[in-house]
Amino acid sequence: GIVILCFSYVFSQFYRAFLAVMTPVLSAEFGMTSTEFAYASGAWFVAFALFQFPVGILLDKVGPRKTAGVIFTIFAGAGTFLFAYASSPTQIIIAMALIGIGCSVALMAPMYIFVRSYDATKFATLVSTFIGIGSLGNIASSEPLAAAIELFGWRESCIALGIGTVIVGLAIFVFVRDPESAQTETTKGGFLDLLKIRQLWPIFPIILGGYVVAAGLRGSWIGPFHSELYGYDTLQIGRATLYMSIALVLGTLFYGPLDRMLNSRKKVVVLGNVLVLAGCVAMAMHLPASPFWGTAAFVFLGFIGASYAVQMAHGKSFVPEHLAGRGVTLLNFCSIGGAGIFQWISGPVVETFATDGNLQSQYTVLFTYYAIVMFVTISIYLFSRDAKPSQQAS
């Protein structure tokens, strides 16, 4: 069952990032602008985030098998086929929102199983390993997708993806098994009870902002950045996104065991995000003149910005077990919702403050914006209480 859920997460990682490679073909087909791409990418994240609330309730009440099977099959499948047959930027945005709803359960279902069935001290390692393997979808959405588009066409490629999505969704019903506790317990409490936990308050901001840079750059801006500054075509953009995707996978696996090695989740998250802040400041001060160093900067920010699992482990450590489903989905709502909202804002911010016709100015504003977001979220997170894995053995 975990293997099948991992396949659904491969698709989730693919869909959140494949727009970057689609930049040239959708621009040529529909005349989509950088801002419309930001809206489309943001639609995926916002729809994904908003659906965390029903997903959390359903996980606690009916378990992961039915929740994941129904939502992933219907919404991700329908959204992918709508994307394949889209005839306007508006339909692309709607399709991305539907796919986002479908993918909203791909990580939460296995995360719920990890909380219910495994040692709490290994949560970050389990999640980071699962994400690392699932991030093969992120890799597939880079150069391999670009090659498929060149060979078969973008619509045909999306139809094949839709078929694969539905097959995986149906397989969830067959192979996934609910934890016994999820089948026998009657849960009490809800999202409001989680908001009463004061230890979570200073953690929410870092989860809101801690994934923004990696998700925004990989999901939307890496394509326009390399196309507009360096004149990259589809295959070249695909190669650049491949490198960043690999960095995200390696970064996720790198962060996984660090909380147990250092016996601190807060230190790991602070150090990682301070380095992201430093990278954004460096890019805002001086954009690389060569495509090699431009791609290298994206690779660095992808690797060091992959601390999601440790952020989630820090927040999850203060969530009572009987609210596990609601707890992990509320935290994930902050992470994905933050990525979506800040991604939506990034487009208008760039348009408002960049010098007209100056592409260098456009991306200087973008990285300045990201640096401000990171500085604010890190500053608040410094007031959080640490959760040492050694004190939470179960």
Coordinates of N, CA and C in Angstrom, one line a residue, residues 190-336:
G190 N -11.1 18.9 16.9 CA -11.0 19.3 15.6 C -9.9 20.3 15.4
F191 N -10.0 21.0 14.3 CA -8.9 22.0 13.9 C -8.8 23.1 15.0
L192 N -9.9 23.5 15.6 CA -9.8 24.6 16.6 C -9.0 24.1 17.8
D193 N -9.1 22.8 18.1 CA -8.3 22.3 19.2 C -6.8 22.4 18.9
L194 N -6.5 22.2 17.7 CA -5.1 22.3 17.3 C -4.6 23.8 17.4
L195 N -5.5 24.7 17.0 CA -5.1 26.1 17.1 C -4.9 26.6 18.5
K196 N -5.4 25.8 19.5 CA -5.2 26.2 20.9 C -3.9 25.8 21.4
I197 N -3.1 25.0 20.6 CA -1.8 24.5 21.1 C -0.8 25.7 20.8
R198 N -0.4 26.4 21.9 CA 0.5 27.5 21.7 C 1.8 27.2 21.1
Q199 N 2.3 26.0 21.3 CA 3.6 25.7 20.8 C 3.7 25.7 19.3
L200 N 2.5 25.6 18.7 CA 2.4 25.5 17.2 C 2.5 26.9 16.6
W201 N 2.1 28.0 17.3 CA 1.9 29.3 16.8 C 3.2 29.8 16.1
P202 N 4.4 29.8 16.8 CA 5.6 30.3 16.1 C 6.1 29.3 15.0
I203 N 5.6 28.1 15.0 CA 6.0 27.2 13.9 C 5.3 27.4 12.6
F204 N 4.0 27.8 12.7 CA 3.2 28.0 11.5 C 3.9 28.9 10.5
P205 N 4.5 30.0 10.9 CA 5.1 30.9 9.9 C 6.2 30.3 9.1
I206 N 7.1 29.5 9.7 CA 8.2 28.9 9.0 C 7.7 27.8 8.0
I207 N 6.6 27.2 8.4 CA 6.0 26.2 7.5 C 5.3 26.9 6.4
L208 N 4.7 28.1 6.6 CA 4.2 28.9 5.6 C 5.2 29.4 4.6
G209 N 6.4 29.8 5.1 CA 7.4 30.4 4.2 C 8.6 29.5 3.8
G210 N 8.7 28.3 4.6 CA 9.9 27.5 4.4 C 10.0 26.7 3.1
Y211 N 8.9 26.6 2.4 CA 8.9 25.9 1.1 C 8.7 26.8 -0.1
V212 N 8.5 28.1 0.2 CA 8.1 29.1 -0.8 C 9.2 29.2 -1.9
V213 N 10.4 29.3 -1.5 CA 11.5 29.6 -2.5 C 11.7 28.4 -3.4
A214 N 11.9 27.2 -2.8 CA 12.1 26.0 -3.6 C 10.9 25.7 -4.5
A215 N 9.7 25.8 -4.0 CA 8.5 25.5 -4.8 C 8.3 26.5 -5.8
G216 N 8.5 27.8 -5.5 CA 8.2 28.8 -6.5 C 9.2 28.8 -7.6
L217 N 10.5 28.6 -7.3 CA 11.5 28.6 -8.4 C 11.3 27.4 -9.3
R218 N 11.2 26.2 -8.6 CA 11.1 25.0 -9.4 C 9.8 24.9 -10.2
G219 N 8.7 25.3 -9.5 CA 7.4 25.1 -10.1 C 7.0 26.2 -11.2
S220 N 7.6 27.4 -11.2 CA 7.2 28.4 -12.1 C 8.3 29.2 -12.7
W221 N 9.2 29.7 -11.8 CA 10.1 30.7 -12.3 C 11.4 30.2 -13.0
I222 N 11.7 29.0 -12.8 CA 13.0 28.5 -13.5 C 12.9 28.5 -15.0
G223 N 11.7 28.2 -15.5 CA 11.5 28.3 -17.0 C 11.6 29.7 -17.5
P224 N 10.8 30.6 -17.1 CA 11.0 32.0 -17.6 C 12.4 32.6 -17.3
F225 N 13.0 32.3 -16.2 CA 14.3 32.8 -15.9 C 15.3 32.4 -16.9
H226 N 15.3 31.1 -17.2 CA 16.3 30.6 -18.2 C 15.9 31.0 -19.7
S227 N 14.7 31.1 -19.9 CA 14.2 31.5 -21.3 C 14.5 32.9 -21.6
E228 N 14.2 33.8 -20.6 CA 14.3 35.2 -20.8 C 15.7 35.8 -20.7
L229 N 16.4 35.2 -19.7 CA 17.8 35.8 -19.5 C 18.8 35.1 -20.4
Y230 N 18.6 33.8 -20.7 CA 19.7 33.0 -21.4 C 19.2 32.5 -22.7
G231 N 17.9 32.7 -23.1 CA 17.4 32.2 -24.4 C 17.3 30.7 -24.5
Y232 N 17.1 30.0 -23.4 CA 16.9 28.6 -23.4 C 15.7 28.1 -24.1
D233 N 15.8 27.0 -24.8 CA 14.6 26.4 -25.4 C 14.0 25.3 -24.5
T234 N 13.0 24.6 -25.0 CA 12.3 23.6 -24.1 C 13.3 22.5 -23.5
L235 N 14.1 22.0 -24.4 CA 15.1 20.9 -23.9 C 16.1 21.5 -23.0
Q236 N 16.6 22.7 -23.2 CA 17.5 23.3 -22.3 C 16.9 23.6 -20.9
I237 N 15.7 24.1 -21.0 CA 15.0 24.3 -19.7 C 14.7 23.0 -19.0
G238 N 14.4 22.0 -19.7 CA 14.2 20.7 -19.2 C 15.5 20.2 -18.4
R239 N 16.6 20.4 -19.0 CA 17.9 20.0 -18.4 C 18.1 20.8 -17.1
A240 N 17.9 22.1 -17.2 CA 18.1 22.9 -16.0 C 17.2 22.5 -14.8
T241 N 15.9 22.2 -15.2 CA 15.0 21.7 -14.1 C 15.3 20.3 -13.6
L242 N 15.9 19.5 -14.5 CA 16.4 18.2 -14.1 C 17.4 18.3 -13.0
Y243 N 18.4 19.2 -13.2 CA 19.4 19.4 -12.2 C 18.8 19.9 -10.8
M244 N 17.9 20.9 -10.9 CA 17.3 21.4 -9.7 C 16.4 20.3 -9.0
S245 N 15.7 19.5 -9.8 CA 14.9 18.4 -9.3 C 15.8 17.4 -8.5
I246 N 16.9 17.0 -9.1 CA 17.8 16.1 -8.4 C 18.3 16.7 -7.1
A247 N 18.6 18.0 -7.1 CA 19.0 18.7 -5.9 C 17.9 18.6 -4.8
L248 N 16.7 18.8 -5.2 CA 15.6 18.7 -4.3 C 15.5 17.3 -3.7
V249 N 15.7 16.3 -4.5 CA 15.7 14.9 -4.0 C 16.8 14.7 -3.0
L250 N 18.0 15.1 -3.4 CA 19.2 14.9 -2.5 C 19.0 15.7 -1.2
G251 N 18.5 16.9 -1.4 CA 18.3 17.8 -0.2 C 17.4 17.2 0.8
T252 N 16.3 16.6 0.3 CA 15.3 16.0 1.1 C 15.9 14.8 1.9
L253 N 16.6 14.0 1.2 CA 17.3 12.8 1.9 C 18.3 13.3 2.8
F254 N 19.0 14.4 2.5 CA 20.1 14.9 3.4 C 19.5 15.4 4.7
Y255 N 18.3 16.1 4.6 CA 17.7 16.6 5.9 C 17.1 15.6 6.7
G256 N 16.6 14.4 6.1 CA 15.9 13.4 6.9 C 16.4 13.0 8.2
P257 N 17.6 12.5 8.3 CA 18.2 12.1 9.6 C 18.8 13.1 10.5
L258 N 18.9 14.4 10.0 CA 19.6 15.4 10.7 C 19.1 15.7 12.1
D259 N 17.7 15.7 12.2 CA 17.1 16.0 13.5 C 17.5 15.0 14.6
R260 N 17.7 13.7 14.2 CA 18.1 12.7 15.2 C 19.6 12.8 15.4
M261 N 20.4 13.1 14.4 CA 21.8 13.3 14.5 C 22.2 14.4 15.5
L262 N 21.5 15.6 15.3 CA 21.7 16.8 16.1 C 20.8 16.8 17.3
N263 N 19.9 15.9 17.4 CA 18.9 15.9 18.5 C 18.2 17.3 18.6
S264 N 17.9 17.8 17.5 CA 17.2 19.1 17.5 C 16.5 19.3 16.1
R265 N 15.3 19.7 16.1 CA 14.6 20.0 14.9 C 14.7 21.5 14.6
K266 N 14.6 22.3 15.6 CA 14.7 23.7 15.4 C 16.0 24.1 14.8
K267 N 17.1 23.6 15.3 CA 18.5 24.0 14.8 C 18.6 23.7 13.3
V268 N 18.1 22.5 12.9 CA 18.2 22.1 11.5 C 17.4 23.0 10.6
V269 N 16.2 23.3 11.0 CA 15.3 24.2 10.2 C 15.9 25.6 10.1
V270 N 16.4 26.2 11.2 CA 16.9 27.5 11.2 C 18.1 27.6 10.3
L271 N 19.1 26.7 10.5 CA 20.3 26.7 9.6 C 19.9 26.6 8.2
G272 N 19.1 25.6 7.8 CA 18.7 25.5 6.4 C 18.1 26.7 5.8
N273 N 17.2 27.3 6.5 CA 16.4 28.5 6.0 C 17.3 29.7 6.0
V274 N 18.2 29.9 6.9 CA 19.1 31.0 6.9 C 20.0 30.9 5.6
L275 N 20.4 29.7 5.2 CA 21.2 29.6 4.0 C 20.3 29.9 2.8
V276 N 19.0 29.5 2.8 CA 18.1 29.9 1.7 C 18.0 31.5 1.6
L277 N 17.9 32.1 2.8 CA 17.8 33.6 2.8 C 19.1 34.2 2.2
A278 N 20.2 33.6 2.6 CA 21.5 34.1 2.1 C 21.6 34.0 0.5
G279 N 21.1 32.8 0.0 CA 21.1 32.6 -1.4 C 20.2 33.6 -2.1
C280 N 19.1 33.9 -1.6 CA 18.1 34.9 -2.2 C 18.8 36.3 -2.2
V281 N 19.4 36.6 -1.1 CA 20.0 38.0 -1.0 C 21.1 38.1 -2.0
A282 N 21.9 37.0 -2.2 CA 23.0 37.0 -3.2 C 22.5 37.2 -4.6
M283 N 21.4 36.5 -4.9 CA 20.8 36.6 -6.2 C 20.2 38.0 -6.5
A284 N 19.6 38.6 -5.4 CA 19.0 39.9 -5.5 C 20.1 41.0 -5.8
M285 N 21.2 40.7 -5.2 CA 22.3 41.7 -5.3 C 23.1 41.6 -6.7
H286 N 23.2 40.3 -7.2 CA 23.9 40.2 -8.4 C 23.4 38.9 -9.1
L287 N 22.7 39.0 -10.2 CA 22.2 37.9 -11.0 C 23.4 37.3 -11.8
P288 N 23.5 36.0 -11.9 CA 24.6 35.4 -12.7 C 24.6 35.8 -14.1
A289 N 25.7 36.1 -14.7 CA 25.8 36.5 -16.1 C 25.8 35.3 -17.0
S290 N 26.2 34.2 -16.5 CA 26.3 33.0 -17.3 C 25.2 32.0 -16.9
P291 N 24.7 31.2 -17.9 CA 23.6 30.2 -17.6 C 24.1 29.1 -16.6
F292 N 25.4 28.8 -16.7 CA 25.9 27.8 -15.8 C 25.7 28.2 -14.3
W293 N 26.1 29.4 -14.0 CA 26.0 29.9 -12.6 C 24.5 30.2 -12.2
G294 N 23.7 30.6 -13.2 CA 22.3 30.8 -13.0 C 21.7 29.4 -12.6
T295 N 22.0 28.4 -13.3 CA 21.4 27.1 -13.0 C 22.0 26.6 -11.6
A296 N 23.3 26.8 -11.4 CA 23.9 26.4 -10.1 C 23.2 27.1 -8.9
A297 N 22.8 28.3 -9.1 CA 22.1 29.0 -8.0 C 20.7 28.4 -7.7
F298 N 20.0 28.0 -8.7 CA 18.7 27.3 -8.6 C 19.0 25.9 -7.9
V299 N 20.0 25.2 -8.3 CA 20.3 23.9 -7.7 C 20.6 24.1 -6.2
F300 N 21.4 25.1 -5.9 CA 21.7 25.3 -4.5 C 20.5 25.6 -3.7
L301 N 19.6 26.5 -4.2 CA 18.4 26.8 -3.4 C 17.4 25.7 -3.4
G302 N 17.4 24.8 -4.4 CA 16.6 23.6 -4.3 C 17.1 22.6 -3.2
F303 N 18.4 22.4 -3.2 CA 19.0 21.5 -2.2 C 18.8 22.0 -0.8
I304 N 19.2 23.2 -0.5 CA 19.1 23.7 0.8 C 17.7 24.1 1.3
G305 N 16.8 24.2 0.3 CA 15.4 24.6 0.7 C 14.5 23.4 0.8
A306 N 15.1 22.2 1.0 CA 14.3 21.0 1.1 C 14.1 20.5 2.5
S307 N 13.9 21.4 3.5 CA 13.8 21.0 4.9 C 12.3 20.7 5.3
Y308 N 11.4 20.6 4.4 CA 10.0 20.4 4.6 C 9.7 19.3 5.7
A309 N 10.4 18.1 5.6 CA 10.1 17.0 6.5 C 10.4 17.3 7.9
V310 N 11.5 18.1 8.1 CA 11.9 18.4 9.5 C 10.9 19.5 10.0
Q311 N 10.5 20.4 9.2 CA 9.5 21.4 9.6 C 8.2 20.7 10.1
M312 N 7.8 19.8 9.3 CA 6.6 19.0 9.6 C 6.8 18.2 10.9
A313 N 7.9 17.6 11.0 CA 8.2 16.8 12.2 C 8.2 17.7 13.5
H314 N 8.7 18.9 13.4 CA 8.7 19.8 14.5 C 7.2 20.1 14.9
G315 N 6.4 20.5 13.9 CA 5.0 20.8 14.2 C 4.2 19.6 14.7
K316 N 4.5 18.4 14.1 CA 3.7 17.2 14.4 C 4.0 16.8 15.8
S317 N 5.2 17.1 16.3 CA 5.6 16.6 17.7 C 4.7 17.2 18.8
F318 N 3.9 18.3 18.5 CA 3.0 18.9 19.5 C 1.6 18.5 19.2
V319 N 1.3 17.7 18.2 CA -0.1 17.3 17.9 C -0.4 16.0 18.6
P320 N -1.6 15.9 19.3 CA -2.0 14.7 19.9 C -2.3 13.6 18.9
E321 N -2.1 12.3 19.2 CA -2.2 11.3 18.2 C -3.7 11.1 17.7
H322 N -4.7 11.4 18.5 CA -6.0 11.2 18.1 C -6.5 12.2 17.0
L323 N -5.6 13.3 16.9 CA -5.9 14.3 15.9 C -4.8 14.3 14.8
A324 N -4.2 13.1 14.6 CA -3.1 13.0 13.7 C -3.5 13.4 12.3
G325 N -4.6 13.0 11.8 CA -5.0 13.4 10.4 C -5.2 14.9 10.2
R326 N -6.0 15.4 11.2 CA -6.2 16.9 11.1 C -4.8 17.6 11.3
G327 N -4.0 17.1 12.2 CA -2.7 17.8 12.5 C -1.8 17.9 11.3
V328 N -1.6 16.8 10.7 CA -0.6 16.8 9.5 C -1.2 17.6 8.4
T329 N -2.5 17.5 8.2 CA -3.1 18.3 7.1 C -3.1 19.8 7.4
L330 N -3.3 20.2 8.6 CA -3.3 21.6 9.0 C -1.8 22.1 8.7
L331 N -0.8 21.4 9.1 CA 0.5 21.8 8.9 C 0.8 21.9 7.4
N332 N 0.4 20.9 6.7 CA 0.6 20.8 5.2 C -0.2 21.9 4.5
F333 N -1.3 22.3 5.1 CA -2.1 23.4 4.6 C -1.2 24.7 4.6
C334 N -0.5 24.9 5.7 CA 0.3 26.1 5.9 C 1.5 26.0 4.9
S335 N 2.1 24.8 4.7 CA 3.2 24.7 3.8 C 2.8 24.9 2.3
I336 N 1.8 24.2 1.9 CA 1.4 24.3 0.5 C 0.6 25.6 0.2

